[in-house]
Amino acid sequence: MCGIVGYIGNKDVKEILLSGLDTLEYRGYDSAGIYITDEANQGHLFKEKGRIAALRDKVDNSISAFSGIGHTRWATHGIPSVENAHPHQSTSGHFTIVHNGVIENFEEVKDAYLADVHFHSTTDTEVIVQLIAWFVESEELDTIDAFKKAIVTLKGSYALALVDNENPNTLYAAKNKSPLLLGTGEGFNVISSDAMAMVRETDQFIELMDGEVATLTKDSIKIEDLAGEIIERDSYTAHIDANDLGKGTYPYYMIKEIDEQPAVMRKLIQQYQNENGDLEINESVLSEIKESDRVYIIACGTSYNAGWVGKQLIERITGTPTEVHLASEFAYNTPLLTKKPFFIFLSQSGETADSRQVLVQVNKAGYPSLTLTNVPGSTLSREAKHTLLLHAGPEIAVASTKAYTAQIAVLAILAECVAKYNGVDSPLDVAHELGIIANAIETVIDDHEIFERLSVTHLSTSKNAFYIGRGIDYYVVMEAALKLKEVSYVQAEGWASGELKHGTIALIEDNTPVISIITDKVSGPHTRGNAHEVISRGANSMIISMEGLDRQEDAYVLPKVHDLLTPLISVIPTQLIAYYTALHRGNDVDKPRNLAKSVTVE
Ligand code: F6R
């Protein structure tokens, strides 16, 4: 959530900051701003409500500037507005700051130190910059000491980039909980909350850790702890292909990412196969799962929905009991755990604050943990004992698609490896089945026009919709409904079809769209029966079934795949339906209202 960039060096900074912010815009797009310093050491602040394109129009192109910071915002404290957009400045104009995260004690800090200060915004962020200025002006601290003292005073999550406007040839950075990277290059250095934003400038990054402060000039980076102890840390190479960051010939990232799923399935087989063609996962992960008496899957949103399919896979393939929990609930309402729990964190971004909150508790208790993430080096990856990567390539559309299928595929691979390690016969050959699934996904995507038509006939005007299914199909309809509501704004429910008659069926009236997913041969006939119950009450029904379970009346028949992996194929029509419904309603498919990618606040 929110994005930070900073650059100091030998190139004009305006375009570097703006294109960095373009790359980060999916993380927050309520407002944006940059602060740049020109050759005469004169600072210029540009802020705008809305998208980076609006900010770009506002920036004075005649200014040549070689250092600056920028920010794209997802509002937490204070409405989206020019006043609340970052960067924020101290009243005297001495300091300018950008901030990702939330300052929890900003009101207390305001009361304790800043009662006489006039604030220009209603953000928690302005408190930080006013506090730094206060320490410099009232306690005569130099900038670095004032910055450190502010950090000690503030509670919450933050990634910060700071400019002392009287010494703009230096940038300062610090973080707590929120990620922040320092990028290095010949004659320049950068700050970025995500390597993606600056990968056009450099692929060499140094991770900044909590409780450290960095001082950057164009030729040097100094990292120290709060006691002034210098910290040496090597840079790492960020393996990001700048070409993956563009939309290519696609109109939206969402459809590009839906289309990439067959390739992701094939890549996963390749990544997890050893030279003998067998699926392989680090033995210490397998032995810890073998030792455990229960697996706990912790996740949010789409990853949580993938977790339910994961539960089915782990239980059916390995015989290990598995629970799935919403991270935001688990953290504060922790269930009674078994004696030997093993935790799996599912997170596309690896930065989700709700999940991290649980991981902190898990680490404190000394339980083993594994993160499945798409982002190597992300917080949840670093802080969990083990990591398995999703290898899905950057997911830029806010609505997650390819990460969902990649998570399920990696969980299937994990389950098969655990079964083999435990000496249990796996009911399927996962690598072989994933190959079949890659082809089947292609077949469904080739039929995208059918789903565009179905979106128009069923969802172009309705205010609400239901997805129904049972068993493994129930898990998919939960995800289908989430996808539909987040991009199309149609109020959608993913409902266990057997539960309809216990109350929810009261909502069915003439033309209410009800989409049934039927891939499970045992429960499928019951779901079909439930579909007929809603048709009798006027519903605009659409049945998506799997080959072998299909009937004449069905809107679409999915190619047959292995029973345990049907979610990988049945979710595809639902992704396409969400995409086309949003498109036909004129919504911004990649940046739905109120949302942001990578939810780094609790
Ligand atoms: C929905 C979506 C969100 C995320 C959720 C968890 O399309 O993207 O529901 O799945 O915020 O994010 P990660 O997986 O990054 O932890």
Coordinates of C-alpha atoms and ligand atoms in Angstrom, one line a residue:
M1 CA 0.0 0.0 0.0
C2 CA 1.4 3.4 -1.0
G3 CA 4.7 3.6 -2.9
I4 CA 7.9 5.5 -2.2
V5 CA 10.7 6.4 -4.6
G6 CA 13.7 8.6 -4.2
Y7 CA 16.7 9.4 -6.4
I8 CA 19.9 11.4 -6.0
G9 CA 22.4 11.4 -8.9
N10 CA 23.4 12.6 -12.2
K11 CA 20.3 12.3 -14.3
D12 CA 17.2 14.5 -14.3
V13 CA 15.1 13.1 -11.6
K14 CA 11.5 14.1 -12.7
E15 CA 11.0 11.3 -15.2
I16 CA 12.7 8.7 -12.9
L17 CA 10.4 9.5 -10.0
L18 CA 7.3 9.7 -12.2
S19 CA 7.9 6.4 -14.0
G20 CA 8.8 4.8 -10.7
L21 CA 5.5 6.0 -9.3
D22 CA 3.7 4.7 -12.4
T23 CA 5.1 1.3 -11.6
L24 CA 4.0 1.6 -8.0
E25 CA 0.6 3.1 -8.7
Y26 CA -1.2 -0.3 -8.3
R27 CA -0.2 0.0 -4.6
G28 CA -2.3 3.1 -4.0
Y29 CA -3.8 5.6 -6.3
D30 CA -5.7 8.2 -4.3
S31 CA -3.2 10.9 -4.8
A32 CA 0.5 11.4 -5.6
G33 CA 3.3 13.9 -5.3
I34 CA 7.0 14.6 -5.8
Y35 CA 9.5 17.0 -4.2
I36 CA 12.5 17.8 -6.4
T37 CA 15.5 20.1 -5.9
D38 CA 16.9 22.0 -8.8
E39 CA 20.5 23.0 -9.7
A40 CA 20.2 26.2 -7.6
N41 CA 19.2 24.1 -4.6
Q42 CA 15.7 25.4 -4.9
G43 CA 13.0 22.9 -3.9
H44 CA 9.8 22.3 -5.8
L45 CA 6.7 20.5 -4.5
F46 CA 4.1 19.0 -6.8
K47 CA 1.0 17.2 -5.5
E48 CA -2.2 16.1 -7.1
K49 CA -5.3 14.1 -6.2
G50 CA -6.0 11.0 -8.3
R51 CA -3.6 9.2 -10.6
I52 CA 0.0 9.7 -11.5
A53 CA -1.1 10.9 -15.0
A54 CA -2.7 13.9 -13.2
L55 CA 0.5 14.6 -11.3
R56 CA 2.6 14.3 -14.5
D57 CA 0.5 17.1 -16.0
K58 CA 1.1 19.3 -13.1
V59 CA 4.9 18.9 -12.9
D60 CA 6.9 21.9 -14.4
N61 CA 9.0 20.3 -17.1
S62 CA 11.3 23.2 -17.4
I63 CA 12.9 22.4 -14.1
S64 CA 16.2 20.4 -14.1
A65 CA 16.5 18.5 -10.9
F66 CA 18.9 15.8 -9.7
S67 CA 17.5 14.8 -6.4
G68 CA 14.0 14.2 -5.2
I69 CA 11.4 11.9 -3.5
G70 CA 8.0 10.8 -4.6
H71 CA 4.9 9.0 -3.3
T72 CA 1.7 7.4 -4.5
R73 CA -1.0 7.2 -1.7
W74 CA -3.7 4.8 -0.5
A75 CA -5.4 6.9 2.2
T76 CA -5.5 5.7 5.8
H77 CA -5.7 8.9 7.8
G78 CA -7.3 11.8 6.0
I79 CA -9.4 11.8 2.8
P80 CA -7.7 11.7 -0.6
S81 CA -6.9 15.3 -1.4
V82 CA -4.0 17.6 -2.5
E83 CA -3.5 18.6 1.2
N84 CA -3.2 15.1 2.4
A85 CA -1.1 13.9 -0.6
H86 CA 2.6 13.3 0.2
P87 CA 5.3 14.7 0.3
H88 CA 4.5 16.6 3.5
Q89 CA 6.6 19.5 4.7
S90 CA 7.3 21.0 8.1
T91 CA 5.8 24.4 8.6
S92 CA 9.1 26.3 8.1
G93 CA 9.7 24.3 4.9
H94 CA 12.9 22.9 6.3
F95 CA 12.0 19.2 5.9
T96 CA 10.0 17.2 3.4
I97 CA 9.0 13.6 3.8
V98 CA 7.1 10.7 2.2
H99 CA 5.7 7.8 4.3
N100 CA 4.2 4.4 3.8
G101 CA 2.5 2.9 6.8
V102 CA 0.5 4.1 9.8
I103 CA 1.8 6.0 12.8
E104 CA -0.3 4.6 15.7
N105 CA 0.6 7.3 18.3
F106 CA 0.4 10.3 16.1
E107 CA -2.2 12.0 18.3
E108 CA -0.1 11.5 21.5
V109 CA 3.0 12.8 19.7
K110 CA 1.0 15.8 18.5
D111 CA -0.2 16.6 22.1
A112 CA 3.3 16.0 23.6
Y113 CA 5.4 18.0 21.2
L114 CA 3.5 19.8 18.6
A115 CA 0.5 21.5 20.3
D116 CA 1.6 24.9 18.9
V117 CA 2.2 23.7 15.4
H118 CA -0.2 24.5 12.7
F119 CA -0.9 21.4 10.6
H120 CA -1.7 21.6 6.9
S121 CA -3.2 18.1 6.5
T122 CA -5.2 15.6 8.5
T123 CA -2.6 12.8 8.0
D124 CA -0.5 10.9 10.5
T125 CA 2.5 11.5 8.3
E126 CA 2.7 15.3 8.8
V127 CA 3.3 14.6 12.5
I128 CA 6.6 12.9 11.5
V129 CA 8.0 15.8 9.5
Q130 CA 6.8 18.4 12.1
L131 CA 8.4 16.3 14.9
I132 CA 11.8 16.2 13.1
A133 CA 11.7 19.9 12.5
W134 CA 10.7 20.4 16.2
F135 CA 13.7 18.4 17.4
V136 CA 16.0 20.4 15.2
E137 CA 14.6 23.8 16.1
S138 CA 13.8 23.3 19.8
E139 CA 16.5 20.9 20.8
E140 CA 19.1 22.0 18.3
L141 CA 19.7 18.5 17.1
D142 CA 21.3 18.0 13.7
T143 CA 19.1 16.3 11.0
I144 CA 20.3 12.7 11.5
D145 CA 19.9 12.9 15.3
A146 CA 16.5 14.5 15.0
F147 CA 15.4 11.8 12.5
K148 CA 16.6 9.1 14.9
K149 CA 14.9 10.7 17.8
A150 CA 11.7 10.9 15.9
I151 CA 11.9 7.2 15.0
V152 CA 12.3 6.3 18.7
T153 CA 9.3 8.5 19.5
L154 CA 7.0 7.1 16.8
K155 CA 5.0 3.9 17.1
G156 CA 3.6 2.1 14.1
S157 CA 4.7 1.0 10.7
Y158 CA 6.7 3.2 8.4
A159 CA 9.0 3.5 5.5
L160 CA 10.3 7.0 5.2
A161 CA 12.3 9.1 2.8
L162 CA 13.3 12.5 4.1
V163 CA 14.9 15.6 2.5
D164 CA 16.6 18.3 4.6
N165 CA 15.8 21.2 2.3
E166 CA 18.9 23.1 3.5
N167 CA 21.1 20.2 2.4
P168 CA 19.3 18.6 -0.5
N169 CA 22.4 16.7 -1.7
T170 CA 21.6 14.1 0.9
L171 CA 18.5 11.9 1.3
Y172 CA 17.6 10.0 4.5
A173 CA 15.7 6.8 4.8
A174 CA 14.4 4.6 7.7
K175 CA 11.8 1.9 8.2
N176 CA 9.8 -0.1 10.6
K177 CA 7.7 -3.1 9.5
S178 CA 7.1 -1.5 6.0
P179 CA 9.7 -2.5 3.4
L180 CA 12.3 -0.1 2.0
L181 CA 15.2 -0.7 -0.3
L182 CA 18.2 1.3 -1.3
G183 CA 19.4 0.9 -4.9
T184 CA 23.0 1.6 -5.9
G185 CA 24.5 2.7 -9.2
E186 CA 27.4 4.6 -10.9
G187 CA 27.0 8.2 -9.8
F188 CA 23.5 7.8 -8.3
N189 CA 21.6 6.1 -5.5
V190 CA 17.9 5.4 -5.1
I191 CA 15.3 4.7 -2.5
S192 CA 12.3 2.5 -3.3
S193 CA 9.6 0.7 -1.4
D194 CA 9.7 -2.0 -4.2
A195 CA 12.6 -2.9 -6.4
M196 CA 10.2 -2.9 -9.4
A197 CA 9.9 0.8 -9.3
M198 CA 13.6 1.5 -9.8
V199 CA 14.7 -1.6 -11.8
R200 CA 15.0 0.6 -14.9
E201 CA 17.9 2.4 -13.1
T202 CA 19.6 -0.5 -11.3
D203 CA 19.2 -4.1 -10.3
Q204 CA 21.5 -3.8 -7.2
F205 CA 19.6 -3.2 -4.0
I206 CA 20.4 -3.2 -0.3
E207 CA 17.7 -4.0 2.2
L208 CA 17.2 -1.5 5.0
M209 CA 16.2 -3.2 8.3
D210 CA 14.0 -1.9 11.1
G211 CA 15.9 0.4 13.5
E212 CA 18.4 1.5 10.9
V213 CA 18.8 4.9 9.3
A214 CA 20.4 5.4 5.8
T215 CA 22.1 8.5 4.5
L216 CA 22.4 8.7 0.7
T217 CA 24.4 11.0 -1.5
K218 CA 24.9 10.4 -5.2
D219 CA 28.2 8.6 -4.5
S220 CA 27.6 6.9 -1.1
I221 CA 25.2 5.1 1.1
K222 CA 25.8 5.0 4.8
I223 CA 23.6 2.7 7.0
E224 CA 23.8 3.0 10.8
D225 CA 21.7 1.8 13.7
L226 CA 20.1 4.2 16.2
A227 CA 23.2 4.1 18.4
G228 CA 25.3 5.3 15.4
E229 CA 27.0 1.9 14.8
I230 CA 27.8 1.6 11.1
I231 CA 26.3 -1.4 9.3
E232 CA 27.9 -3.0 6.3
R233 CA 25.5 -4.9 4.1
D234 CA 26.1 -6.2 0.6
S235 CA 23.7 -5.5 -2.2
Y236 CA 21.7 -8.2 -3.9
T237 CA 20.6 -8.5 -7.6
A238 CA 16.9 -8.1 -8.1
H239 CA 15.9 -10.5 -10.8
I240 CA 13.1 -8.5 -12.4
D241 CA 12.7 -8.3 -16.1
A242 CA 11.6 -4.7 -16.8
N243 CA 9.6 -6.1 -19.8
D244 CA 7.4 -8.1 -17.3
L245 CA 6.3 -4.8 -15.8
G246 CA 4.5 -3.6 -19.0
K247 CA 1.1 -4.5 -20.3
G248 CA 2.6 -5.4 -23.7
T249 CA -0.3 -5.6 -26.2
Y250 CA -2.9 -6.2 -23.6
P251 CA -5.4 -3.5 -22.7
Y252 CA -5.2 -4.3 -18.9
Y253 CA -2.9 -6.2 -16.6
M254 CA -5.7 -8.3 -15.3
I255 CA -6.4 -10.0 -18.7
K256 CA -2.6 -10.3 -19.3
E257 CA -2.2 -12.0 -16.0
I258 CA -5.2 -14.3 -16.6
D259 CA -3.6 -15.2 -19.9
E260 CA -0.3 -16.0 -18.3
Q261 CA -1.6 -18.8 -16.1
P262 CA -0.8 -21.7 -18.5
A263 CA 2.8 -20.5 -18.7
V264 CA 2.9 -20.2 -14.9
M265 CA 1.7 -23.8 -14.5
R266 CA 4.4 -25.0 -16.9
K267 CA 7.1 -22.8 -15.1
L268 CA 6.2 -24.3 -11.8
I269 CA 6.6 -27.9 -13.0
Q270 CA 10.0 -26.9 -14.3
Q271 CA 11.0 -25.0 -11.2
Y272 CA 10.1 -27.8 -8.8
Q273 CA 11.3 -30.7 -10.8
N274 CA 14.8 -32.2 -10.2
E275 CA 17.0 -33.6 -12.9
N276 CA 15.2 -37.0 -12.7
G277 CA 11.9 -35.2 -13.5
D278 CA 10.6 -35.8 -9.9
L279 CA 9.0 -33.0 -7.9
E280 CA 11.4 -31.9 -5.1
I281 CA 11.1 -29.6 -2.1
N282 CA 13.7 -28.9 0.6
E283 CA 13.8 -31.9 2.9
S284 CA 13.7 -29.8 6.1
V285 CA 10.3 -28.5 5.1
L286 CA 9.0 -32.0 4.5
S287 CA 10.4 -33.4 7.8
E288 CA 8.9 -30.5 9.8
I289 CA 5.5 -31.2 8.2
K290 CA 5.9 -34.9 8.9
E291 CA 6.7 -34.1 12.6
S292 CA 3.7 -31.8 12.9
D293 CA 0.3 -33.0 14.0
R294 CA -1.7 -30.3 12.1
V295 CA -1.1 -27.7 9.4
Y296 CA -2.5 -24.2 9.9
I297 CA -2.8 -22.1 6.7
I298 CA -2.9 -18.4 7.4
A299 CA -3.9 -15.9 4.7
C300 CA -6.2 -13.0 3.6
G301 CA -8.5 -12.4 0.6
T302 CA -7.7 -14.4 -2.5
S303 CA -4.8 -16.2 -0.8
Y304 CA -7.2 -17.3 1.9
N305 CA -9.5 -18.7 -0.7
A306 CA -6.6 -20.6 -2.2
G307 CA -5.9 -21.8 1.3
W308 CA -9.2 -23.7 1.4
V309 CA -8.2 -25.6 -1.8
G310 CA -4.8 -26.2 -0.2
K311 CA -6.5 -27.7 2.9
Q312 CA -8.3 -30.2 0.6
L313 CA -5.1 -31.1 -1.2
I314 CA -3.0 -31.5 2.0
E315 CA -5.6 -33.6 3.7
R316 CA -6.4 -35.8 0.7
I317 CA -2.9 -36.3 -0.5
T318 CA -0.9 -36.5 2.8
G319 CA -3.6 -37.3 5.4
T320 CA -2.4 -34.4 7.6
P321 CA -5.3 -32.5 9.3
T322 CA -5.3 -28.9 8.0
E323 CA -7.0 -25.8 9.1
V324 CA -7.4 -22.5 7.2
H325 CA -7.7 -19.2 9.0
L326 CA -8.1 -15.5 8.2
A327 CA -4.9 -13.8 9.4
S328 CA -6.8 -10.8 10.7
E329 CA -9.0 -13.0 12.9
F330 CA -6.3 -15.5 13.9
A331 CA -4.0 -12.7 15.3
Y332 CA -6.5 -11.5 17.9
N333 CA -8.7 -14.5 18.3
T334 CA -6.2 -17.3 18.3
P335 CA -7.8 -20.8 18.4
L336 CA -6.5 -23.5 20.6
L337 CA -3.6 -25.0 18.8
T338 CA -2.5 -28.6 18.7
K339 CA 0.8 -29.6 20.3
K340 CA 2.9 -29.6 17.1
P341 CA 1.5 -27.1 14.6
F342 CA 3.1 -26.2 11.3
F343 CA 2.2 -22.9 9.8
I344 CA 1.8 -22.1 6.1
F345 CA 1.5 -18.4 5.2
L346 CA 0.0 -17.8 1.7
S347 CA 0.7 -14.3 0.4
Q348 CA 1.2 -13.1 -3.1
S349 CA 3.0 -10.0 -2.0
G350 CA 4.7 -11.3 1.1
E351 CA 4.0 -8.0 2.7
T352 CA 0.4 -8.3 4.1
A353 CA 0.4 -6.8 7.6
D354 CA -2.4 -9.0 8.9
S355 CA -0.5 -12.2 8.0
R356 CA 2.8 -10.8 9.3
Q357 CA 1.1 -10.0 12.6
V358 CA 0.4 -13.8 12.9
L359 CA 3.9 -14.7 11.8
V360 CA 5.4 -12.6 14.5
Q361 CA 3.4 -14.5 17.1
V362 CA 4.3 -17.9 15.5
N363 CA 8.0 -17.0 15.6
K364 CA 7.7 -15.9 19.2
A365 CA 6.2 -19.2 20.1
G366 CA 8.9 -21.0 18.2
Y367 CA 6.6 -22.9 15.7
P368 CA 7.9 -23.8 12.3
S369 CA 6.6 -21.8 9.4
L370 CA 6.6 -21.7 5.6
T371 CA 5.7 -18.8 3.4
L372 CA 4.4 -19.3 -0.2
T373 CA 4.9 -16.0 -1.9
N374 CA 5.4 -14.5 -5.3
V375 CA 8.0 -12.0 -4.1
P376 CA 11.5 -13.3 -3.1
G377 CA 13.0 -11.4 -0.2
S378 CA 9.6 -10.1 0.9
T379 CA 8.9 -9.6 4.7
L380 CA 6.9 -12.8 5.1
S381 CA 9.5 -14.8 3.2
R382 CA 12.4 -13.4 5.2
E383 CA 10.7 -13.9 8.5
A384 CA 9.3 -17.4 8.0
K385 CA 11.6 -20.3 8.5
H386 CA 11.1 -21.6 4.9
T387 CA 9.9 -20.1 1.6
L388 CA 8.4 -21.6 -1.6
L389 CA 8.1 -19.2 -4.5
L390 CA 5.1 -18.9 -6.8
H391 CA 7.2 -18.0 -9.8
A392 CA 4.1 -16.3 -11.3
G393 CA 6.0 -13.1 -12.4
P394 CA 4.9 -9.7 -11.1
E395 CA 1.2 -9.5 -10.5
I396 CA 0.3 -5.9 -11.1
A397 CA -3.5 -5.9 -11.5
V398 CA -5.0 -5.3 -8.0
A399 CA -7.3 -8.3 -8.4
S400 CA -5.2 -11.4 -7.9
T401 CA -5.6 -14.1 -10.6
K402 CA -2.4 -15.9 -11.5
A403 CA -1.2 -15.9 -7.9
Y404 CA -4.3 -17.8 -6.9
T405 CA -3.7 -20.6 -9.3
A406 CA 0.1 -20.6 -8.6
Q407 CA -0.6 -20.9 -4.9
I408 CA -2.9 -23.9 -5.5
A409 CA -0.3 -25.5 -7.8
V410 CA 2.5 -25.1 -5.3
L411 CA 0.4 -26.5 -2.5
A412 CA -0.3 -29.5 -4.7
I413 CA 3.4 -29.9 -5.4
L414 CA 4.1 -29.6 -1.6
A415 CA 1.4 -32.1 -0.8
E416 CA 2.8 -34.7 -3.2
C417 CA 6.3 -34.2 -1.9
V418 CA 5.1 -34.6 1.7
A419 CA 3.2 -37.7 0.8
K420 CA 6.3 -39.2 -0.9
Y421 CA 8.5 -38.3 2.1
N422 CA 6.0 -39.8 4.5
G423 CA 5.8 -43.0 2.4
V424 CA 2.2 -42.4 1.5
D425 CA 1.0 -43.2 -2.0
S426 CA -0.1 -39.9 -3.7
P427 CA -3.5 -40.3 -5.5
L428 CA -2.2 -38.2 -8.4
D429 CA 1.0 -37.4 -10.4
V430 CA 1.0 -33.6 -9.8
A431 CA 3.5 -32.6 -12.5
H432 CA 1.7 -34.6 -15.1
E433 CA -1.7 -33.2 -14.1
L434 CA -0.4 -29.6 -14.0
G435 CA 0.7 -30.1 -17.6
I436 CA -2.8 -31.2 -18.5
I437 CA -4.2 -28.2 -16.6
A438 CA -2.0 -25.8 -18.5
N439 CA -3.5 -27.0 -21.8
A440 CA -7.0 -27.0 -20.3
I441 CA -6.6 -23.4 -19.1
E442 CA -5.6 -22.4 -22.6
T443 CA -8.7 -24.0 -24.0
V444 CA -10.9 -22.1 -21.6
I445 CA -9.2 -18.7 -22.2
D446 CA -9.6 -19.3 -26.0
D447 CA -13.3 -19.3 -25.3
H448 CA -13.1 -15.8 -23.7
E449 CA -15.8 -14.5 -26.0
I450 CA -18.4 -16.9 -24.5
F451 CA -17.6 -15.4 -21.0
E452 CA -17.8 -11.9 -22.4
R453 CA -21.3 -12.7 -23.7
L454 CA -22.4 -14.4 -20.5
S455 CA -21.2 -11.3 -18.5
V456 CA -23.4 -9.1 -20.6
T457 CA -26.4 -11.3 -20.5
H458 CA -26.2 -12.0 -16.7
L459 CA -24.3 -9.3 -15.1
S460 CA -24.3 -6.0 -17.0
T461 CA -27.0 -4.4 -15.0
S462 CA -27.7 -6.5 -11.9
K463 CA -26.8 -5.1 -8.5
N464 CA -26.1 -8.5 -6.9
A465 CA -25.2 -12.0 -7.9
F466 CA -24.6 -15.4 -6.4
Y467 CA -22.0 -18.1 -7.1
I468 CA -22.9 -21.5 -5.7
G469 CA -21.1 -24.8 -5.3
R470 CA -20.3 -27.6 -2.9
G471 CA -17.1 -29.2 -1.6
I472 CA -14.2 -28.1 -3.7
D473 CA -16.5 -26.0 -5.9
Y474 CA -17.6 -24.1 -2.8
Y475 CA -14.0 -23.0 -2.3
V476 CA -13.9 -21.8 -5.8
V477 CA -17.2 -19.9 -5.6
M478 CA -15.8 -18.0 -2.6
E479 CA -13.0 -16.7 -4.8
A480 CA -15.3 -16.2 -7.8
A481 CA -17.5 -13.9 -5.7
L482 CA -14.6 -11.9 -4.3
K483 CA -13.2 -11.4 -7.8
L484 CA -16.5 -10.2 -9.2
K485 CA -17.2 -7.8 -6.4
E486 CA -13.8 -6.2 -6.3
V487 CA -13.6 -5.3 -9.9
S488 CA -17.2 -5.0 -11.1
Y489 CA -18.7 -3.7 -7.8
V490 CA -21.6 -6.2 -8.1
Q491 CA -22.5 -7.3 -4.6
A492 CA -21.7 -11.0 -4.9
E493 CA -21.9 -13.9 -2.5
G494 CA -20.0 -17.2 -2.9
W495 CA -22.4 -19.6 -1.2
A496 CA -22.4 -23.3 -0.3
S497 CA -25.3 -24.3 -2.5
G498 CA -26.8 -26.6 0.2
E499 CA -27.1 -23.6 2.5
L500 CA -29.2 -21.5 0.1
K501 CA -32.5 -23.0 1.4
H502 CA -31.5 -22.2 5.0
G503 CA -32.1 -18.4 4.5
T504 CA -30.2 -16.9 1.6
I505 CA -32.7 -18.1 -1.0
A506 CA -35.0 -15.3 0.3
L507 CA -32.9 -12.9 -1.8
I508 CA -33.6 -14.7 -5.1
E509 CA -36.1 -12.8 -7.3
D510 CA -36.7 -12.4 -11.0
N511 CA -33.4 -12.2 -12.9
T512 CA -31.1 -12.5 -9.9
P513 CA -27.9 -14.0 -11.4
V514 CA -26.9 -17.3 -9.9
I515 CA -23.8 -19.0 -11.3
S516 CA -23.3 -22.7 -10.3
I517 CA -20.0 -24.4 -10.5
I518 CA -20.2 -28.2 -10.9
T519 CA -17.0 -30.2 -11.1
D520 CA -17.4 -32.6 -8.2
K521 CA -19.1 -35.8 -9.2
V522 CA -20.5 -36.6 -5.7
S523 CA -22.0 -33.3 -4.8
G524 CA -22.5 -32.0 -8.3
P525 CA -26.0 -33.5 -8.7
H526 CA -27.1 -31.8 -5.5
T527 CA -25.8 -28.4 -6.7
R528 CA -27.7 -28.9 -9.9
G529 CA -30.8 -29.5 -7.8
N530 CA -30.1 -26.3 -5.9
A531 CA -29.7 -24.5 -9.2
H532 CA -33.2 -25.7 -10.2
E533 CA -34.6 -24.4 -6.9
V534 CA -33.4 -20.9 -7.7
I535 CA -34.5 -21.2 -11.4
S536 CA -38.0 -21.9 -10.1
R537 CA -37.8 -18.7 -8.2
G538 CA -36.9 -16.6 -11.2
A539 CA -33.1 -16.6 -11.1
N540 CA -31.0 -15.9 -14.2
S541 CA -29.0 -19.1 -13.9
M542 CA -25.7 -20.0 -15.5
I543 CA -24.2 -23.4 -14.9
I544 CA -20.5 -24.1 -15.5
S545 CA -19.9 -27.8 -15.3
M546 CA -17.1 -30.2 -16.0
E547 CA -17.0 -32.6 -18.9
G548 CA -18.7 -35.8 -17.8
L549 CA -21.1 -34.0 -15.4
D550 CA -22.5 -31.6 -18.1
R551 CA -26.1 -31.3 -19.3
Q552 CA -27.6 -29.6 -22.4
E553 CA -28.7 -26.7 -20.2
D554 CA -25.2 -25.7 -19.2
A555 CA -23.7 -22.4 -20.2
Y556 CA -20.1 -23.8 -20.4
V557 CA -18.4 -27.1 -20.1
L558 CA -14.9 -27.2 -18.7
P559 CA -12.3 -29.7 -20.0
K560 CA -11.9 -32.7 -17.7
V561 CA -9.0 -32.5 -15.3
H562 CA -8.0 -34.4 -12.1
D563 CA -10.7 -34.3 -9.4
L564 CA -8.4 -32.7 -6.8
L565 CA -7.2 -30.0 -9.1
T566 CA -10.5 -28.8 -10.6
P567 CA -10.2 -25.3 -9.0
L568 CA -7.3 -24.5 -11.3
I569 CA -9.6 -24.8 -14.2
S570 CA -13.1 -23.8 -12.8
V571 CA -11.8 -20.5 -11.5
I572 CA -10.8 -19.3 -15.0
P573 CA -14.3 -18.6 -16.3
T574 CA -15.0 -16.7 -13.1
Q575 CA -11.9 -14.5 -13.6
L576 CA -13.0 -13.8 -17.1
I577 CA -16.5 -13.1 -16.0
A578 CA -15.3 -10.6 -13.4
Y579 CA -13.0 -9.0 -16.0
Y580 CA -15.6 -8.6 -18.7
T581 CA -18.3 -7.4 -16.3
A582 CA -16.0 -4.7 -15.0
L583 CA -15.0 -3.7 -18.5
H584 CA -18.6 -3.5 -19.7
R585 CA -19.5 -1.4 -16.6
G586 CA -16.8 1.0 -17.5
N587 CA -14.7 0.4 -14.4
D588 CA -11.0 0.7 -14.1
V589 CA -10.3 -3.0 -14.2
D590 CA -6.7 -2.9 -12.9
K591 CA -7.3 -0.3 -10.2
P592 CA -10.7 -0.9 -8.6
R593 CA -12.0 1.8 -6.3
N594 CA -10.9 1.9 -2.7
L595 CA -8.4 -1.0 -3.1
A596 CA -4.6 -1.3 -3.4
K597 CA -2.2 -4.1 -4.0
S598 CA -0.1 -5.3 -1.1
V599 CA -2.1 -4.4 2.1
T600 CA 0.6 -3.3 4.5
V601 CA -1.7 -1.9 7.2
E602 CA -3.8 -4.0 9.6
Ligands
F6R1 C1 -8.0 -10.0 -4.2 C2 -6.7 -9.7 -3.6 C3 -6.6 -9.6 -2.1 C4 -5.3 -10.3 -1.7 C5 -5.1 -10.1 -0.2 C6 -3.9 -10.8 0.3 O1 -7.9 -10.1 -5.6 O2 -5.7 -9.5 -4.3 O3 -7.7 -10.2 -1.5 O4 -5.4 -11.6 -2.0 O5 -5.0 -8.7 0.1 O6 -2.8 -10.4 -0.3 P1 -1.5 -11.2 -0.3 O7 -1.7 -12.5 -1.0 O8 -0.4 -10.4 -1.0 O9 -1.1 -11.5 1.1

